[in-house]
mmCIF file of C-alpha atoms in Angstrom:
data_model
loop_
_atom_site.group_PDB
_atom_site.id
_atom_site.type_symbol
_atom_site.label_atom_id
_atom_site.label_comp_id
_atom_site.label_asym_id
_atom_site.label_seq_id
_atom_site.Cartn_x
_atom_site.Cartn_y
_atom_site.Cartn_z
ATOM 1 C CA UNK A 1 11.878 20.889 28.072
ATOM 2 C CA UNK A 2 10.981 17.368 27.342
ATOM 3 C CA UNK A 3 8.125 17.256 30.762
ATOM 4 C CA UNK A 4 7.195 20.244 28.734
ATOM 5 C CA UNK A 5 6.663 19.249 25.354
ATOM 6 C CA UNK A 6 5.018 15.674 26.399
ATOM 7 C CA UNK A 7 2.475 18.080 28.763
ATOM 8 C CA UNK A 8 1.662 19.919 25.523
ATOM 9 C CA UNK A 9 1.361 16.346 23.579
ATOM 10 C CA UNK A 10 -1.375 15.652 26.325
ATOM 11 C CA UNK A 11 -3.147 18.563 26.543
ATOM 12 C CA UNK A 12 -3.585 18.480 22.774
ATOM 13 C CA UNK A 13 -4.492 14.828 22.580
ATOM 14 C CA UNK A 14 -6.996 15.231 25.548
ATOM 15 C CA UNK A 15 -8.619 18.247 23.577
ATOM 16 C CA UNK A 16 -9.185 16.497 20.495
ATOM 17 C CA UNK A 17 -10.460 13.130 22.122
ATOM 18 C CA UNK A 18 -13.036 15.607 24.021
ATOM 19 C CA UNK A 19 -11.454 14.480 26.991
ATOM 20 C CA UNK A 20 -12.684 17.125 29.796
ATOM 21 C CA UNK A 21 -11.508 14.976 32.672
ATOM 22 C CA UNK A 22 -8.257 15.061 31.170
ATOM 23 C CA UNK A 23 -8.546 18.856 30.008
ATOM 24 C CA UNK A 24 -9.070 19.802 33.868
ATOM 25 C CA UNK A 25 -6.475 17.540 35.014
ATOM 26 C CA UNK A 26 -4.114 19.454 33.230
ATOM 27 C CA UNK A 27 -5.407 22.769 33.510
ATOM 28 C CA UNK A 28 -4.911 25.600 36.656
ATOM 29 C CA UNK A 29 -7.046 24.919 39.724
ATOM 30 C CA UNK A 30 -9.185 28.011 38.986
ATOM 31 C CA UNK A 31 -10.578 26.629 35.209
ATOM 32 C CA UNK A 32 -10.813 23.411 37.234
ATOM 33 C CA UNK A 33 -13.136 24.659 39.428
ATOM 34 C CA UNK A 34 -14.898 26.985 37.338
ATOM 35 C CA UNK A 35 -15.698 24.910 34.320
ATOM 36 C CA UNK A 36 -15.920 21.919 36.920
ATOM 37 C CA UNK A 37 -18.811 20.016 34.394
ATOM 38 C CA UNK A 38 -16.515 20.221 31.043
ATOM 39 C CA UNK A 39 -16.926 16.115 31.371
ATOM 40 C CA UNK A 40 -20.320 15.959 31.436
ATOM 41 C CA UNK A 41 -20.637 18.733 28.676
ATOM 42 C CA UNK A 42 -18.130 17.075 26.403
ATOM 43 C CA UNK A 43 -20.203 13.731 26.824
ATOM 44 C CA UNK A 44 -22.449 14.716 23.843
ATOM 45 C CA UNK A 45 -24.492 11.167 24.212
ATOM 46 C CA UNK A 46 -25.360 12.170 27.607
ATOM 47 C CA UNK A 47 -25.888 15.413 26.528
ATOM 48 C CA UNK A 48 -28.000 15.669 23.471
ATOM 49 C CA UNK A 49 -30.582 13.944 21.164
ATOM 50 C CA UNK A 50 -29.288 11.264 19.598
ATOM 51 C CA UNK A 51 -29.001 13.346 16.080
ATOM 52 C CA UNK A 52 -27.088 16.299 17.965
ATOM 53 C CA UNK A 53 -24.430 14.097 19.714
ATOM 54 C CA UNK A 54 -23.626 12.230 16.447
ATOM 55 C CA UNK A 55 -23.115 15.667 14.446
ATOM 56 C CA UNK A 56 -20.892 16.702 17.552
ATOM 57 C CA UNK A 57 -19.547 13.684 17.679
ATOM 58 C CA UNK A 58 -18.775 13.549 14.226
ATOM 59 C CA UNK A 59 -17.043 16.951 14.023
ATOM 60 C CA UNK A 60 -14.856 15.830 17.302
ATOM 61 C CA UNK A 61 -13.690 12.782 15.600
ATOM 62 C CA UNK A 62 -12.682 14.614 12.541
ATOM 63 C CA UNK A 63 -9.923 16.586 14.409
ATOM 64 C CA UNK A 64 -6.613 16.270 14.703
ATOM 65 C CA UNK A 65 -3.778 18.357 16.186
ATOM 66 C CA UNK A 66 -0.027 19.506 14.902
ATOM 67 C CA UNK A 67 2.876 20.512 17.844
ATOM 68 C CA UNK A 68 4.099 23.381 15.888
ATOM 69 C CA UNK A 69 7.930 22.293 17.610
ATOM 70 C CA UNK A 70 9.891 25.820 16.322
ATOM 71 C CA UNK A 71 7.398 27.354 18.293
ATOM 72 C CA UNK A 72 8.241 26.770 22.170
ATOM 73 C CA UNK A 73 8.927 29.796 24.605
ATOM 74 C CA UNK A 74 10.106 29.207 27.620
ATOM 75 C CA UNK A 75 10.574 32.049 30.031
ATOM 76 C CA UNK A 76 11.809 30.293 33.568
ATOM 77 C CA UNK A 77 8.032 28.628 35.439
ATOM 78 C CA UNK A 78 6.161 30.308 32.263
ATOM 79 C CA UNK A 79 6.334 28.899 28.404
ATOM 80 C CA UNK A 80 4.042 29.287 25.463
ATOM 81 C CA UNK A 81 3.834 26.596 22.887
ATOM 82 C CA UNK A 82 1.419 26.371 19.755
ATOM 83 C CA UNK A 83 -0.606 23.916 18.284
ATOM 84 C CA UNK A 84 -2.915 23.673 14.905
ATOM 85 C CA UNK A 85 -6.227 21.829 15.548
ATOM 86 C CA UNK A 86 -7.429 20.726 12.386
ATOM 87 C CA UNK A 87 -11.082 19.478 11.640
ATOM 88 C CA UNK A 88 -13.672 18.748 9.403
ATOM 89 C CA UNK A 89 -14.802 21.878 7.893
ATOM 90 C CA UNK A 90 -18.830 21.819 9.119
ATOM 91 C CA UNK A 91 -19.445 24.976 8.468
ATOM 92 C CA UNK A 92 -19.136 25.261 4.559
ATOM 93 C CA UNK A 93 -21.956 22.161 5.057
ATOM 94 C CA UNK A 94 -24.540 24.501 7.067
ATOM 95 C CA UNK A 95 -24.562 26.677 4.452
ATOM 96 C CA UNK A 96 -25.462 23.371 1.144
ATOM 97 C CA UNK A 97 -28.677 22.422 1.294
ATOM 98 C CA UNK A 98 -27.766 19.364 0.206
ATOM 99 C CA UNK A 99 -25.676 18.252 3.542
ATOM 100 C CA UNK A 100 -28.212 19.821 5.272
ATOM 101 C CA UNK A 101 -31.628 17.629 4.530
ATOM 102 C CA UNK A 102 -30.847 15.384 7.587
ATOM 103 C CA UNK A 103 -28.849 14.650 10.070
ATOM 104 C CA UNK A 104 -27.142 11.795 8.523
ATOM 105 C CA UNK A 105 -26.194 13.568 5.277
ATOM 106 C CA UNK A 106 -24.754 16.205 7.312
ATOM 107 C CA UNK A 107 -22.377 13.263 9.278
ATOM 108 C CA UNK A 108 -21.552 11.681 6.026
ATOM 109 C CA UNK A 109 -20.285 15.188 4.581
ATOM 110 C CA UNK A 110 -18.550 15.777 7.743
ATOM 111 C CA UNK A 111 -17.151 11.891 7.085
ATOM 112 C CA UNK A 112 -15.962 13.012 3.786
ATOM 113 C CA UNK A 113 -14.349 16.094 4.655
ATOM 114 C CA UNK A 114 -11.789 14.633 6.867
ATOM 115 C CA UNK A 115 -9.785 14.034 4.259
ATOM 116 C CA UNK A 116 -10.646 16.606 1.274
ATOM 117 C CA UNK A 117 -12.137 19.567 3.312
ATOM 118 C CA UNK A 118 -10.522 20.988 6.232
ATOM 119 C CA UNK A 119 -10.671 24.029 8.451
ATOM 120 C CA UNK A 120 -8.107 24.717 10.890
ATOM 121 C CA UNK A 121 -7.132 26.955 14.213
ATOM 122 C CA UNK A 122 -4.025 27.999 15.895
ATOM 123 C CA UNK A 123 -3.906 27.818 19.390
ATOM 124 C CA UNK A 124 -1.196 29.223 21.925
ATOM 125 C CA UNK A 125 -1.023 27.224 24.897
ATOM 126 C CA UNK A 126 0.299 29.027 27.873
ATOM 127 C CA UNK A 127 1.939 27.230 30.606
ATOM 128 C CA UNK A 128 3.098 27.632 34.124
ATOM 129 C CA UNK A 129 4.877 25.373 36.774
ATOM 130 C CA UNK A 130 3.276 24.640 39.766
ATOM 131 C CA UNK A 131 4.226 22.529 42.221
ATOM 132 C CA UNK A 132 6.870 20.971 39.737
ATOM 133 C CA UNK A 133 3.993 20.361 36.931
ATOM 134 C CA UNK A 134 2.793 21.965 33.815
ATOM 135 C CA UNK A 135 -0.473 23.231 33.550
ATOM 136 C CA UNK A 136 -2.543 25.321 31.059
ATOM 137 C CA UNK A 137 -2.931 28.386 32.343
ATOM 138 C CA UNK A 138 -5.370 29.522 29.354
ATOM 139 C CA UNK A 139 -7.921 26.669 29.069
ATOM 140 C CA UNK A 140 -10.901 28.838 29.037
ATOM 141 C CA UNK A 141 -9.711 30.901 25.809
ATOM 142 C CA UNK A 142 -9.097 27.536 24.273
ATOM 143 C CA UNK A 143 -12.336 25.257 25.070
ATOM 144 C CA UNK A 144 -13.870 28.419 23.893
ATOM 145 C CA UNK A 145 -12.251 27.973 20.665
ATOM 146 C CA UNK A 146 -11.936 24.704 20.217
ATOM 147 C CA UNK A 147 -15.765 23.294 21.511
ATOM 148 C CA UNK A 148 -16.879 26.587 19.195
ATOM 149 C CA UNK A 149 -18.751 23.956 16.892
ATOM 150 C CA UNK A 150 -21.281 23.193 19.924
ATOM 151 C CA UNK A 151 -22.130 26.811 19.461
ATOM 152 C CA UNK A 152 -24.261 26.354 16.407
ATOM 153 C CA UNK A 153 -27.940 25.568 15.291
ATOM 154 C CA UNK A 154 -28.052 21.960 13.346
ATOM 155 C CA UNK A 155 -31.419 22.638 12.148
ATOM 156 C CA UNK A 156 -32.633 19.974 9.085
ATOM 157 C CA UNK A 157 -35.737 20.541 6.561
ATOM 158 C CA UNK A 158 -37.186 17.903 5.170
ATOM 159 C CA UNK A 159 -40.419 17.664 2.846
ATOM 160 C CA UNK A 160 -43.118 15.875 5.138
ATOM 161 C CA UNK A 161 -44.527 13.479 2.569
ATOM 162 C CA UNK A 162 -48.090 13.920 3.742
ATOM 163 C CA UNK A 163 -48.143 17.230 3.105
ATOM 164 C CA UNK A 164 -44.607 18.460 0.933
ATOM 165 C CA UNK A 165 -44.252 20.943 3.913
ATOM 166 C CA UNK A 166 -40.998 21.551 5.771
ATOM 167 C CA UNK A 167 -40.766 19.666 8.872
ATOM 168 C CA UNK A 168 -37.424 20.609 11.117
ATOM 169 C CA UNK A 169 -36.085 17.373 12.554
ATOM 170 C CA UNK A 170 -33.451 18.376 14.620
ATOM 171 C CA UNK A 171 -32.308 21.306 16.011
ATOM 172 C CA UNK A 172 -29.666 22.899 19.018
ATOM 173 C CA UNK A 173 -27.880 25.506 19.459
ATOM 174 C CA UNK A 174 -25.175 24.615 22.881
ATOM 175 C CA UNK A 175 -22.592 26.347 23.651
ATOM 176 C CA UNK A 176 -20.640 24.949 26.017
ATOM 177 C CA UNK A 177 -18.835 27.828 27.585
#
């Protein structure tokens, strides 16, 4: 129960840190191999405009994870386990335009709501033995849910000065799987 529990630790840890090398490591060989560039997608300087990867960056480093420990099924080579992500909640800022003028605003509200405003998910983790270790068996359901906050469109008006027209600084809308 304890190679268990520490597996789950990891697995957690490696999710919030946007760890994908980690994430396959401890996944089954089939969401290895099929989501084989998670590291590279999860490397959001590599991977984005500098604005982008410091809004995704920003949301990563706002979450956090709970072992929910009354929550651990074990059924023989199979076991289920749970686990609250908590992060900063980013979407209640798409929606002010005052977090939204520019990128920067945006990170400091995301900065701020660390601590006051938070949005969380439950996730099941499902695990089998192989070959005497524990892997994730449902990766792909989680990075789905977990990376969900590369799925949206950071888009940022500001007033040109010139000309008092909007200009849109940045914008993407990734999804990573």
């Amino acid at each position: 129960e304890n190679d268990l529990i520490e597996s789950v630790d990891n697995y957690s840890k490696a999710l919030i840190s946007c760890n994908g090398k980690k994430i396959l490591k401890l996944s089954d060989k089939d969401f290895a191999e099929d989501f084989s560039s998670l590291e590279d997608d999860l490397d959001f300087a590599s991977s984005y405009d500098s604005d982008i990867s410091d809004i995704l960056t920003a949301i990563a480093d706002s979450m956090d994870y709970t072992y929910q420990e009354d929550s651990l099924k074990i059924n023989n080579d199979d076991s289920e386990a749970e686990v609250l992500i908590t992060f900063a909640d980013y979407k209640s800022f798409l929606v002010d335009d005052e977090a939204t003028t520019d990128a920067e605003t945006f990170i400091d509200a995301i900065s701020s709501a660390k601590v006051t405003q938070k949005d969380s998910i439950m996730l099941t983790i499902d695990m089998s033995k192989i070959d005497d270790e524990w892997v994730v068996v449902n990766s792909d359901e989680i990075v789905k849910e977990v990376y969900e906050f590369t799925d949206f469109d950071y888009t940022f008006l500001t007033l040109d000065p010139a000309t008092k027209a909007n200009l849109t600084v940045a914008s993407a809308g990734f999804y990573a799987y």
